[in-house]
Short mmCIF file of C-alpha atoms in Angstrom, two decimals:
data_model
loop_
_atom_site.label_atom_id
_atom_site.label_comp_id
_atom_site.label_asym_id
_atom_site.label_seq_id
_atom_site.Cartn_x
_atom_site.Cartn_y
_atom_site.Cartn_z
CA UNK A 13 1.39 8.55 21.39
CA UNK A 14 4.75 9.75 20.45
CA UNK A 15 6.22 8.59 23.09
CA UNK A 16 4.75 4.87 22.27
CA UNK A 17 5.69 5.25 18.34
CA UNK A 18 9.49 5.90 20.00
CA UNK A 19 9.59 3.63 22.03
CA UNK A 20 8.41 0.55 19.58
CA UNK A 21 11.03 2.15 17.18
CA UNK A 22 14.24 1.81 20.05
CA UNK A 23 12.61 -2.13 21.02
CA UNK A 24 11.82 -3.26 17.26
CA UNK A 25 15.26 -1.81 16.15
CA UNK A 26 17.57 -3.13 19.39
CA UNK A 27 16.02 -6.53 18.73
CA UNK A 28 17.06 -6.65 14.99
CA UNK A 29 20.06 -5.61 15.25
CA UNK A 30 21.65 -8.64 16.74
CA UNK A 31 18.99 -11.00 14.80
CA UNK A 32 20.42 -9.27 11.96
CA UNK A 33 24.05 -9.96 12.56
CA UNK A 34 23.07 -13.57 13.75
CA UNK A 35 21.58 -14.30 10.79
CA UNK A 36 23.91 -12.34 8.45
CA UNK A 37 25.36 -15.43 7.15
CA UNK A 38 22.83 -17.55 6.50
CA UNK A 39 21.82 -18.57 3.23
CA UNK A 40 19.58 -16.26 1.19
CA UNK A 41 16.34 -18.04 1.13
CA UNK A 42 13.17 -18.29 -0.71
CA UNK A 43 11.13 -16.87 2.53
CA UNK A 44 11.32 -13.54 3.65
CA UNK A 45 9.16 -11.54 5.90
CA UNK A 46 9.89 -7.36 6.55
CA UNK A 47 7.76 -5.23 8.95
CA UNK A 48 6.40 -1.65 8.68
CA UNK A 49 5.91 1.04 11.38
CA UNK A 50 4.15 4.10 10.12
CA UNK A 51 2.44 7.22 12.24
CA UNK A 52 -0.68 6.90 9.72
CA UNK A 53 -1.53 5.14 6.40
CA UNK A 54 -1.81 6.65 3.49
CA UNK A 55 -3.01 4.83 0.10
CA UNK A 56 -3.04 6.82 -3.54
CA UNK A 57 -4.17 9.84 -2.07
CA UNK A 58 -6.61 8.39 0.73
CA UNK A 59 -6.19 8.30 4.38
CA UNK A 60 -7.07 4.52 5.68
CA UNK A 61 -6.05 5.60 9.20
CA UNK A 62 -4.76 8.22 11.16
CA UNK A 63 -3.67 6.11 14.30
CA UNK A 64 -0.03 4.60 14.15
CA UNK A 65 0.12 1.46 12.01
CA UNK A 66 1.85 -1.92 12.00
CA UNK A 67 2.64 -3.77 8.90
CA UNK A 68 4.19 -7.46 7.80
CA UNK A 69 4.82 -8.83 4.55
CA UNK A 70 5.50 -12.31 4.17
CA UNK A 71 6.78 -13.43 0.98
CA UNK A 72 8.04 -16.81 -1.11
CA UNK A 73 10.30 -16.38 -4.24
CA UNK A 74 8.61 -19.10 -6.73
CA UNK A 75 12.08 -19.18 -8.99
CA UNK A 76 15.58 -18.96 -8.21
CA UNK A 77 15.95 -15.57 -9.32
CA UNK A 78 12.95 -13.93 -7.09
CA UNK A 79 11.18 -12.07 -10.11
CA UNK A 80 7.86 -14.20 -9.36
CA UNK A 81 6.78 -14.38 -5.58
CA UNK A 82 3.49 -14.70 -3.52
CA UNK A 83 2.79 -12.94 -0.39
CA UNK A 84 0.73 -12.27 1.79
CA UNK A 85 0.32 -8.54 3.48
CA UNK A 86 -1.60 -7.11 6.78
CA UNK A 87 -1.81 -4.36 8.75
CA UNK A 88 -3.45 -3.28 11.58
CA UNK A 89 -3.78 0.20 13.90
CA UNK A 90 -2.18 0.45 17.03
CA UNK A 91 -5.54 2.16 18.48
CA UNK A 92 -9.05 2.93 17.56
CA UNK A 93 -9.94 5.50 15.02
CA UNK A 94 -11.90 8.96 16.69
CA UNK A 95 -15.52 7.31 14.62
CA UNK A 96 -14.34 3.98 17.63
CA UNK A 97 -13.47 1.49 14.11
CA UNK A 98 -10.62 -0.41 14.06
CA UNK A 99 -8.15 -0.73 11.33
CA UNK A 100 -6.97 -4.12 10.06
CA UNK A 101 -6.40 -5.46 6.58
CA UNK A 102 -5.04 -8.61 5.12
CA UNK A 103 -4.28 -9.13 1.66
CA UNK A 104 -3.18 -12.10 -0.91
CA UNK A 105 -0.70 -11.33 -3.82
CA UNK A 106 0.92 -12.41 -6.88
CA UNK A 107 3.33 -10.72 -8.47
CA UNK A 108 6.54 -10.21 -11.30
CA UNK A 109 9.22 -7.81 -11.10
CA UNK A 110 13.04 -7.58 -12.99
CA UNK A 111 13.63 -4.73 -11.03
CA UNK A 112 12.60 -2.17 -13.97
CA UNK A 113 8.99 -3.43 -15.03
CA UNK A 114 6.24 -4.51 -12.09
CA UNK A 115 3.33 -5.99 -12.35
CA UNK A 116 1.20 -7.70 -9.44
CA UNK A 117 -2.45 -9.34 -8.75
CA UNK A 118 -3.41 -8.21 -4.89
CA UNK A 119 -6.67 -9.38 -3.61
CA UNK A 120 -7.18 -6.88 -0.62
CA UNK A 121 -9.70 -7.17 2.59
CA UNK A 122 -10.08 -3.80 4.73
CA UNK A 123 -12.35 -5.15 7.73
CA UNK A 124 -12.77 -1.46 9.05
CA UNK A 125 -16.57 -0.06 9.43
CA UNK A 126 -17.98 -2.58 6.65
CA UNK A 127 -21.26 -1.32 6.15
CA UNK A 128 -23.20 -5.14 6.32
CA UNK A 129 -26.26 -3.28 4.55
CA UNK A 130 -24.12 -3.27 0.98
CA UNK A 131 -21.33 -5.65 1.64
CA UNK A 132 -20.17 -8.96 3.27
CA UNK A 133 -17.93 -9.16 6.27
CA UNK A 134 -17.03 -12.65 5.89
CA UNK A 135 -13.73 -13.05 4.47
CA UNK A 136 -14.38 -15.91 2.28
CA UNK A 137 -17.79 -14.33 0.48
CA UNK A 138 -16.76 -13.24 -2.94
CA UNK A 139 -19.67 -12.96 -4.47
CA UNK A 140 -19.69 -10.29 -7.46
CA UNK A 141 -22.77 -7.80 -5.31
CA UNK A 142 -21.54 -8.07 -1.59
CA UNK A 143 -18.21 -9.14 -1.51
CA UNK A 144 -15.34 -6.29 0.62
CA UNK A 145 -13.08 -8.05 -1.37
CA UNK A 146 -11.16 -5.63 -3.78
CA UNK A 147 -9.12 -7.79 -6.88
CA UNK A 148 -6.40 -5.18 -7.95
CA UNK A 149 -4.25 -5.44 -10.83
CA UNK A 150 -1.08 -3.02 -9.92
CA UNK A 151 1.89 -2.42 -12.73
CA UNK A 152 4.60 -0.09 -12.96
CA UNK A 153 8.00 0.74 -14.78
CA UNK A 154 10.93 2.70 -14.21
CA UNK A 155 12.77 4.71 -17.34
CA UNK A 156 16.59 3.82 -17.90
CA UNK A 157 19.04 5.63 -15.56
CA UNK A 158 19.09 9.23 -18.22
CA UNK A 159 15.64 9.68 -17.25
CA UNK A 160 14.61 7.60 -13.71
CA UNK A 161 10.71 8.76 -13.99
CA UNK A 162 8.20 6.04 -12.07
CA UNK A 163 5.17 5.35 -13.98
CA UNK A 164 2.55 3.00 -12.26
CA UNK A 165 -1.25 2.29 -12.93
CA UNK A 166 -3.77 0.08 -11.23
CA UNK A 167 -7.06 -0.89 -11.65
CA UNK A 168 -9.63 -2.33 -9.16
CA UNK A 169 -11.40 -5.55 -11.28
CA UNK A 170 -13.42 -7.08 -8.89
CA UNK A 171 -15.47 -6.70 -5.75
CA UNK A 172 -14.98 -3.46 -3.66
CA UNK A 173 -19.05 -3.27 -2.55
CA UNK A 174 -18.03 -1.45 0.88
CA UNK A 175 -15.84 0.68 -1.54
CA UNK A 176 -18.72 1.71 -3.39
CA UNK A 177 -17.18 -0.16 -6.19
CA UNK A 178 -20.04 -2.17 -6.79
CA UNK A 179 -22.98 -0.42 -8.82
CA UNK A 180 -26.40 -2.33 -8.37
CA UNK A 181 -29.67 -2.81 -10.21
CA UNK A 182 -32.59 -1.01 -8.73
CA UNK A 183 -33.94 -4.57 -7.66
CA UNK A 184 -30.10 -4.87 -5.84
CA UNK A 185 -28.89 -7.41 -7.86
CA UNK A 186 -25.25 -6.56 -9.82
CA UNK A 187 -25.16 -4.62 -12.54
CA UNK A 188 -21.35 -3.67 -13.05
CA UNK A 189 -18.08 -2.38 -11.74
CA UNK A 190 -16.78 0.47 -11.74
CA UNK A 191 -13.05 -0.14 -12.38
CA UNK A 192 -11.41 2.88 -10.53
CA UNK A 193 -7.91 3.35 -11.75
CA UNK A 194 -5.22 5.53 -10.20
CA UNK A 195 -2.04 6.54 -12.34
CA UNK A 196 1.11 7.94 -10.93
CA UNK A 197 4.17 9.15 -12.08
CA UNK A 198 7.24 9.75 -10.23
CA UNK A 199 10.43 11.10 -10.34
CA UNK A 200 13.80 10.81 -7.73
CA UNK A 201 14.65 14.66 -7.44
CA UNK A 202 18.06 14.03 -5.33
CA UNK A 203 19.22 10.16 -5.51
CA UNK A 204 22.49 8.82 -3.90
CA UNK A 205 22.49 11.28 -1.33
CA UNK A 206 22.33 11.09 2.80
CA UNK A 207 18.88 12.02 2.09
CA UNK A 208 16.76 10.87 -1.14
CA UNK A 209 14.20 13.22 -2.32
CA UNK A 210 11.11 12.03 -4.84
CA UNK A 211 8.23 13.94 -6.32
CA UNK A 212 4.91 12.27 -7.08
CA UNK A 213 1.53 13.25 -8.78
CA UNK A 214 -1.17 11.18 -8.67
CA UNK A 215 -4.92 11.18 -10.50
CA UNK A 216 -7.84 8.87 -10.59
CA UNK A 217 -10.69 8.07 -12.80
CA UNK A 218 -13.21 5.07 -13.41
CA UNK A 219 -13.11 3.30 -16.66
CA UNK A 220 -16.45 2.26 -16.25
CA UNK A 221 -18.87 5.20 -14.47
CA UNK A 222 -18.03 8.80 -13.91
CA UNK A 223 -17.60 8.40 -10.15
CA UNK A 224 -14.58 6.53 -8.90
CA UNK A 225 -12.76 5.61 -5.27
CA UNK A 226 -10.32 7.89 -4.77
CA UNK A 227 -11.94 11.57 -6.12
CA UNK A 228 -14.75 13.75 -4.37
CA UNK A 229 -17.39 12.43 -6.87
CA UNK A 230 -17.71 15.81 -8.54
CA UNK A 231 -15.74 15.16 -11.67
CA UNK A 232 -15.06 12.13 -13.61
CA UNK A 233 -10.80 12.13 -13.30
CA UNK A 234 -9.17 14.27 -11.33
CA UNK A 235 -5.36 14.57 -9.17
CA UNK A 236 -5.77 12.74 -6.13
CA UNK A 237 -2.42 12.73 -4.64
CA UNK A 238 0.44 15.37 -5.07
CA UNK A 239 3.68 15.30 -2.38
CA UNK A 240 7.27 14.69 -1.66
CA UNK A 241 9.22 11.41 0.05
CA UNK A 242 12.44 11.84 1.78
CA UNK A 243 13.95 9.26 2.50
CA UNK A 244 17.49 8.26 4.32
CA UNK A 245 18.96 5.27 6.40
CA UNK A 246 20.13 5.52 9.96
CA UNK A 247 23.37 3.45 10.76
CA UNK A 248 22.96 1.30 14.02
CA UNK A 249 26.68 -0.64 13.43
CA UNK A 250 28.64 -1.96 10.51
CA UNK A 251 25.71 -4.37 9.93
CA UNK A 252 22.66 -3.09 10.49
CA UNK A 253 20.58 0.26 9.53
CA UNK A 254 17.23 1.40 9.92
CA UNK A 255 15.46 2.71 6.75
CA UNK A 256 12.95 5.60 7.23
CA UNK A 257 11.04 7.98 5.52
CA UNK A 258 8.86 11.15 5.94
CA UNK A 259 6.24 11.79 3.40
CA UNK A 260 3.96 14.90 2.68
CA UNK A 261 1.03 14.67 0.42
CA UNK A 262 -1.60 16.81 -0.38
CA UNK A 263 -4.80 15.40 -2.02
CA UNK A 264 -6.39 18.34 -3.98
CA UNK A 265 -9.65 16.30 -5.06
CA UNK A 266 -10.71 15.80 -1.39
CA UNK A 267 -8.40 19.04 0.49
CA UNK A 268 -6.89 17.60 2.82
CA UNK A 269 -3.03 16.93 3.23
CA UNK A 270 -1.41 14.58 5.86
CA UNK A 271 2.52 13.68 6.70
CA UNK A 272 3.55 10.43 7.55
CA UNK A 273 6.99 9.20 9.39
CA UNK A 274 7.62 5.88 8.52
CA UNK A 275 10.37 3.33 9.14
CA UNK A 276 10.76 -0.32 7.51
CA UNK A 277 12.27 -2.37 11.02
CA UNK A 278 13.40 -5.58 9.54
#
């Protein structure tokens, strides 16, 4: 597997390279697309997959200045998970961001090991009891440059039934959501440097039950994901460079703690 992960890494970043310098002086669109390779995904303190990941983002700027855009994002493993499921998710976003303040509607479909007895795996089904559909409302703002700290917050809206988002009647018709939130805050310990270093501390609750998404189910908020990102480019020629990362989280709700290499290809 390492071998394949460096391998994809030397063809994906070869084949930019003179894509990027052919392209260099086109003009700056509306339409973008970037792709992801990633050993594992992790998401606010959960592990999604373990297996080596592929992601796209295709995205159109709706104003001249590209604070509004819509997008949409997937992913998908590069093999089968050890329980023989198969990662692959597609989502559908809106969003705003002046480069301080963030704010973005996602409308996310994970069509891994959707348990048909509680939820839906049609993609088109949104229907408030079955849908795998999760509506998530995502915001976040960075403090001027004197004090650079990250705050973001999200909350799941809608849908989420193979989530266990979904809490039902006793005759299994809806009864309500449970709006799982997850708050972070985060802070660049060494910026401007060969290598970037930032420290993040995540916790979750539910506004709306006392068991939410991303804790054990024990307690009704607790931290959910505590680690360091360092991050750092690596200089191909005078117009290219390939950004990566390596991550380290620990998730003291759930005890476990994963790393994650990561580099962003185009």
């Amino acid at each position: 597997m390492k071998k394949l992960l460096i391998i994809c890494l030397a063809l994906l970043g070869t084949g930019n390279l003179f894509a990027q310098e052919n392209t260099e002086t086109r003009d700056n669109g509306r339409l973008d697309f970037t792709a992801n390779i990633q050993t594992n995904h992790l998401w606010r303190g959960l592990i999604i997959t373990d297996k080596p990941v592929v992601m796209g983002n295709l995205s159109y700027a709706l104003d001249k200045d590209k604070k509004w855009k819509i997008g949409i994002w997937g992913a998908s493993s590069m093999t089968d998970d050890k329980d023989d499921t198969h990662y692959k998710e597609i989502n559908y976003y809106i969003q705003y961001s002046d480069g301080r303040f963030y704010i973005g509607l996602w409308d996310l479909f994970n069509s891994r090991n959707i348990n048909t007895e509680v939820a839906s795996e049609n993609i088109f089904n949104y229907s408030n009891r079955r849908t795998t559909h999760i509506i998530d409302l995502r915001t976040n703002y960075t403090f001027g440059p004197s004090f650079p700290i990250n705050i973001e917050a999200d909350i799941m809206l809608y849908g989420g039934a193979n989530a266990g988002e979904v809490v039902l009647n006793p005759d299994g018709s809806y009864k309500r959501n449970k709006y799982s939130t997850y708050v972070q805050a985060s802070y660049p310990v060494m910026a401007n440097k060969k290598v970037n270093l930032d420290a993040f501390l995540g916790a979750g609750f539910a506004l709306n039950d006392k068991n939410f998404l991303y804790g054990n189910g024990k307690s009704s908020f607790d931290i959910v994901n505590v680690g360091i990102k360092a991050s750092k480019s690596l200089r191909f020629s005078e117009h290219y460079s390939l950004p990566v990362s390596m991550t380290a989280m620990w998730n003291p709700s759930n005890q476990f703690a994963r790393i994650q290499l990561a580099a962003t290809v185009f």
